[in-house]
Amino acid sequence: MKLPKPSAPSRVGASSPPLKTVPAGDPEVVALLAAANGYRVFPWVLTKNGDKMPWERGWQDKATTDPDAIRAWAGGGYSGFGILTGAGLLAVDLDV
């Protein structure tokens, strides 16, 4: 018996350019592009000792692809954005 070929996951904005073509720069622009590619984003803040931390509890459920929410967060004084991993996205963070 031949197994069916797995289908590719559906992504919002699949016709958008891949994220790897985005130069580092404005966190809002990068977050909007990530969201357009179907990745849910959330804002983070820097703690007093310089660690990154999601802005509030329940951030996993509040991560979104909604551009209006991302723009509102960008004007809210957060330090940057994170991308919710899982569902086919693996992240490796190397701090050296």
Backbone as JSON Lines, residues from 0, in Angstrom:
{"i":0,"aa":"M","n":[0.84,-1.17,0.0],"ca":[0.0,0.0,0.0],"c":[0.89,1.24,0.0]}
{"i":1,"aa":"K","n":[0.6,2.16,-0.9],"ca":[1.37,3.39,-1.0],"c":[0.69,4.46,-0.15]}
{"i":2,"aa":"L","n":[1.5,5.12,0.71],"ca":[0.96,6.18,1.55],"c":[0.76,7.45,0.74]}
{"i":3,"aa":"P","n":[-0.29,8.21,1.04],"ca":[-0.5,9.47,0.32],"c":[0.59,10.48,0.67]}
{"i":4,"aa":"K","n":[0.89,11.31,-0.29],"ca":[1.87,12.37,-0.06],"c":[1.26,13.41,0.87]}
{"i":5,"aa":"P","n":[2.01,13.84,1.92],"ca":[1.44,14.84,2.82],"c":[1.22,16.15,2.1]}
{"i":6,"aa":"S","n":[0.13,16.82,2.45],"ca":[-0.15,18.11,1.82],"c":[0.63,19.2,2.55]}
{"i":7,"aa":"A","n":[0.96,20.23,1.81],"ca":[1.67,21.37,2.4],"c":[0.71,22.13,3.3]}
{"i":8,"aa":"P","n":[1.21,22.64,4.43],"ca":[0.31,23.42,5.28],"c":[-0.16,24.68,4.59]}
{"i":9,"aa":"S","n":[-1.39,25.04,4.84],"ca":[-1.96,26.26,4.27],"c":[-1.42,27.45,5.03]}
{"i":10,"aa":"R","n":[-0.98,28.47,4.31],"ca":[-0.45,29.67,4.95],"c":[-1.11,30.9,4.36]}
{"i":11,"aa":"V","n":[-1.4,31.85,5.2],"ca":[-1.95,33.13,4.77],"c":[-0.86,33.86,4.0]}
{"i":12,"aa":"G","n":[-1.2,34.47,2.9],"ca":[-0.21,35.25,2.16],"c":[0.87,34.42,1.53]}
{"i":13,"aa":"A","n":[0.54,33.21,1.08],"ca":[1.55,32.31,0.53],"c":[2.29,32.9,-0.66]}
{"i":14,"aa":"S","n":[1.71,33.9,-1.32],"ca":[2.39,34.51,-2.46],"c":[3.39,35.59,-2.03]}
{"i":15,"aa":"S","n":[3.44,35.9,-0.74],"ca":[4.39,36.9,-0.23],"c":[5.81,36.36,-0.34]}
{"i":16,"aa":"P","n":[6.81,37.25,-0.37],"ca":[8.18,36.79,-0.45],"c":[8.57,36.04,0.82]}
{"i":17,"aa":"P","n":[9.5,35.09,0.72],"ca":[9.91,34.35,1.91],"c":[10.56,35.29,2.92]}
{"i":18,"aa":"L","n":[10.44,34.93,4.19],"ca":[10.97,35.78,5.25],"c":[12.48,35.98,5.14]}
{"i":19,"aa":"K","n":[13.2,35.01,4.6],"ca":[14.65,35.13,4.57],"c":[15.13,36.26,3.65]}
{"i":20,"aa":"T","n":[14.23,36.84,2.85],"ca":[14.63,37.94,1.98],"c":[14.49,39.3,2.65]}
{"i":21,"aa":"V","n":[14.02,39.31,3.89],"ca":[13.79,40.57,4.59],"c":[15.05,41.0,5.32]}
{"i":22,"aa":"P","n":[15.56,42.2,5.03],"ca":[16.73,42.67,5.77],"c":[16.34,43.05,7.19]}
{"i":23,"aa":"A","n":[17.28,42.98,8.09],"ca":[17.02,43.41,9.46],"c":[16.68,44.89,9.43]}
{"i":24,"aa":"G","n":[15.83,45.3,10.31],"ca":[15.44,46.7,10.32],"c":[14.27,46.95,11.22]}
{"i":25,"aa":"D","n":[13.27,47.6,10.71],"ca":[12.09,48.0,11.46],"c":[11.32,46.77,11.95]}
{"i":26,"aa":"P","n":[11.22,46.58,13.27],"ca":[10.51,45.4,13.79],"c":[9.05,45.32,13.33]}
{"i":27,"aa":"E","n":[8.38,46.47,13.17],"ca":[6.99,46.46,12.72],"c":[6.89,45.88,11.32]}
{"i":28,"aa":"V","n":[7.78,46.28,10.42],"ca":[7.76,45.79,9.04],"c":[8.01,44.29,9.01]}
{"i":29,"aa":"V","n":[8.99,43.84,9.78],"ca":[9.31,42.41,9.83],"c":[8.13,41.63,10.41]}
{"i":30,"aa":"A","n":[7.51,42.15,11.47],"ca":[6.35,41.47,12.08],"c":[5.18,41.4,11.1]}
{"i":31,"aa":"L","n":[4.94,42.48,10.36],"ca":[3.85,42.48,9.37],"c":[4.11,41.48,8.26]}
{"i":32,"aa":"L","n":[5.36,41.39,7.83],"ca":[5.69,40.42,6.78],"c":[5.55,38.99,7.3]}
{"i":33,"aa":"A","n":[5.99,38.76,8.53],"ca":[5.82,37.42,9.12],"c":[4.33,37.07,9.18]}
{"i":34,"aa":"A","n":[3.51,38.02,9.62],"ca":[2.07,37.79,9.71],"c":[1.46,37.54,8.33]}
{"i":35,"aa":"A","n":[1.93,38.27,7.32],"ca":[1.43,38.07,5.95],"c":[1.8,36.69,5.42]}
{"i":36,"aa":"N","n":[2.84,36.1,5.99],"ca":[3.25,34.75,5.61],"c":[2.59,33.69,6.49]}
{"i":37,"aa":"G","n":[1.64,34.12,7.35],"ca":[0.87,33.17,8.14],"c":[1.44,32.88,9.51]}
{"i":38,"aa":"Y","n":[2.48,33.58,9.93],"ca":[3.08,33.35,11.24],"c":[2.48,34.32,12.26]}
{"i":39,"aa":"R","n":[2.04,33.77,13.4],"ca":[1.44,34.58,14.45],"c":[2.55,35.25,15.25]}
{"i":40,"aa":"V","n":[2.42,36.54,15.47],"ca":[3.44,37.31,16.18],"c":[2.88,37.9,17.47]}
{"i":41,"aa":"F","n":[3.79,38.27,18.36],"ca":[3.43,38.87,19.64],"c":[4.54,39.85,20.03]}
{"i":42,"aa":"P","n":[4.2,40.9,20.78],"ca":[5.23,41.84,21.21],"c":[5.95,41.34,22.46]}
{"i":43,"aa":"W","n":[7.19,41.77,22.59],"ca":[7.96,41.46,23.8],"c":[8.61,42.74,24.31]}
{"i":44,"aa":"V","n":[9.06,42.67,25.55],"ca":[9.71,43.8,26.2],"c":[11.05,43.34,26.75]}
{"i":45,"aa":"L","n":[11.93,44.29,26.99],"ca":[13.19,43.99,27.67],"c":[12.99,44.2,29.17]}
{"i":46,"aa":"T","n":[13.47,43.24,29.96],"ca":[13.4,43.38,31.41],"c":[14.56,44.26,31.88]}
{"i":47,"aa":"K","n":[14.56,44.6,33.15],"ca":[15.62,45.44,33.7],"c":[17.01,44.83,33.54]}
{"i":48,"aa":"N","n":[17.09,43.49,33.55],"ca":[18.39,42.84,33.4],"c":[18.7,42.48,31.93]}
{"i":49,"aa":"G","n":[17.89,42.99,30.99],"ca":[18.18,42.82,29.58],"c":[17.63,41.57,28.91]}
{"i":50,"aa":"D","n":[16.82,40.8,29.63],"ca":[16.2,39.61,29.05],"c":[14.96,40.0,28.24]}
{"i":51,"aa":"K","n":[14.64,39.21,27.23],"ca":[13.4,39.41,26.47],"c":[12.29,38.63,27.15]}
{"i":52,"aa":"M","n":[11.1,39.24,27.19],"ca":[9.97,38.61,27.83],"c":[8.68,39.01,27.11]}
{"i":53,"aa":"P","n":[7.78,38.04,26.83],"ca":[6.49,38.42,26.25],"c":[5.81,39.45,27.14]}
{"i":54,"aa":"W","n":[5.02,40.33,26.51],"ca":[4.48,41.48,27.22],"c":[3.48,41.13,28.31]}
{"i":55,"aa":"E","n":[2.81,39.97,28.25],"ca":[1.86,39.61,29.3],"c":[1.57,38.12,29.27]}
{"i":56,"aa":"R","n":[0.94,37.64,30.32],"ca":[0.53,36.23,30.36],"c":[-0.49,35.96,29.26]}
{"i":57,"aa":"G","n":[-0.51,34.73,28.79],"ca":[-1.46,34.36,27.76],"c":[-1.06,34.81,26.36]}
{"i":58,"aa":"W","n":[0.2,35.2,26.2],"ca":[0.66,35.71,24.91],"c":[0.52,34.68,23.8]}
{"i":59,"aa":"Q","n":[0.6,33.38,24.14],"ca":[0.46,32.35,23.11],"c":[-0.9,32.4,22.45]}
{"i":60,"aa":"D","n":[-1.92,32.72,23.25],"ca":[-3.29,32.8,22.71],"c":[-3.56,34.13,22.03]}
{"i":61,"aa":"K","n":[-2.77,35.16,22.36],"ca":[-2.99,36.5,21.81],"c":[-2.12,36.79,20.59]}
{"i":62,"aa":"A","n":[-1.15,35.91,20.31],"ca":[-0.33,36.08,19.1],"c":[-1.27,36.09,17.9]}
{"i":63,"aa":"T","n":[-0.95,36.9,16.91],"ca":[-1.91,37.12,15.82],"c":[-1.22,37.38,14.49]}
{"i":64,"aa":"T","n":[-2.01,37.28,13.44],"ca":[-1.58,37.7,12.1],"c":[-2.31,38.98,11.68]}
{"i":65,"aa":"D","n":[-3.08,39.56,12.58],"ca":[-3.89,40.75,12.29],"c":[-2.99,41.99,12.17]}
{"i":66,"aa":"P","n":[-2.88,42.57,10.96],"ca":[-2.01,43.73,10.78],"c":[-2.39,44.94,11.63]}
{"i":67,"aa":"D","n":[-3.69,45.14,11.89],"ca":[-4.11,46.27,12.72],"c":[-3.61,46.11,14.16]}
{"i":68,"aa":"A","n":[-3.69,44.9,14.69],"ca":[-3.19,44.65,16.05],"c":[-1.67,44.85,16.1]}
{"i":69,"aa":"I","n":[-0.97,44.38,15.08],"ca":[0.49,44.52,15.03],"c":[0.88,45.99,14.97]}
{"i":70,"aa":"R","n":[0.18,46.77,14.16],"ca":[0.47,48.21,14.08],"c":[0.2,48.9,15.42]}
{"i":71,"aa":"A","n":[-0.88,48.5,16.09],"ca":[-1.18,49.08,17.4],"c":[-0.1,48.73,18.41]}
{"i":72,"aa":"W","n":[0.36,47.48,18.4],"ca":[1.43,47.08,19.3],"c":[2.7,47.86,18.99]}
{"i":73,"aa":"A","n":[2.99,48.07,17.72],"ca":[4.22,48.77,17.32],"c":[4.25,50.19,17.89]}
{"i":74,"aa":"G","n":[3.1,50.8,18.06],"ca":[3.04,52.14,18.62],"c":[2.93,52.15,20.13]}
{"i":75,"aa":"G","n":[2.96,50.97,20.74],"ca":[2.74,50.87,22.19],"c":[3.98,50.83,23.05]}
{"i":76,"aa":"G","n":[5.14,51.03,22.48],"ca":[6.35,51.07,23.29],"c":[6.98,49.73,23.59]}
{"i":77,"aa":"Y","n":[6.59,48.68,22.88],"ca":[7.21,47.38,23.08],"c":[8.58,47.36,22.42]}
{"i":78,"aa":"S","n":[9.45,46.47,22.87],"ca":[10.82,46.43,22.38],"c":[10.95,45.73,21.03]}
{"i":79,"aa":"G","n":[10.08,44.8,20.74],"ca":[10.16,44.06,19.49],"c":[9.04,43.05,19.39]}
{"i":80,"aa":"F","n":[9.19,42.14,18.44],"ca":[8.16,41.12,18.2],"c":[8.8,39.74,18.17]}
{"i":81,"aa":"G","n":[8.04,38.76,18.63],"ca":[8.42,37.37,18.51],"c":[7.47,36.67,17.58]}
{"i":82,"aa":"I","n":[7.87,35.52,17.09],"ca":[7.01,34.69,16.24],"c":[6.68,33.43,17.01]}
{"i":83,"aa":"L","n":[5.4,33.1,17.09],"ca":[4.95,31.9,17.77],"c":[5.46,30.68,16.99]}
{"i":84,"aa":"T","n":[6.22,29.84,17.66],"ca":[6.76,28.65,16.99],"c":[5.78,27.5,17.1]}
{"i":85,"aa":"G","n":[6.08,26.43,16.42],"ca":[5.19,25.27,16.36],"c":[4.49,25.28,15.02]}
{"i":86,"aa":"A","n":[3.64,24.31,14.78],"ca":[2.88,24.23,13.53],"c":[3.8,24.34,12.33]}
{"i":87,"aa":"G","n":[4.93,23.66,12.35],"ca":[5.82,23.64,11.2],"c":[6.96,24.67,11.27]}
{"i":88,"aa":"L","n":[7.04,25.44,12.35],"ca":[8.12,26.43,12.46],"c":[9.01,26.04,13.63]}
{"i":89,"aa":"L","n":[10.27,25.87,13.35],"ca":[11.26,25.56,14.36],"c":[12.22,26.72,14.47]}
{"i":90,"aa":"A","n":[12.53,27.13,15.68],"ca":[13.46,28.25,15.89],"c":[14.64,27.76,16.71]}
{"i":91,"aa":"V","n":[15.81,28.24,16.33],"ca":[17.03,27.96,17.09],"c":[17.62,29.31,17.48]}
{"i":92,"aa":"D","n":[17.82,29.52,18.76],"ca":[18.35,30.78,19.27],"c":[19.75,30.53,19.81]}
{"i":93,"aa":"L","n":[20.75,31.07,19.14],"ca":[22.13,30.91,19.57],"c":[22.61,32.21,20.18]}
{"i":94,"aa":"D","n":[22.83,32.2,21.45],"ca":[23.38,33.37,22.13],"c":[24.84,33.07,22.45]}
{"i":95,"aa":"V","n":[25.72,33.79,21.78],"ca":[27.16,33.57,22.01],"c":[27.84,34.84,22.45]}
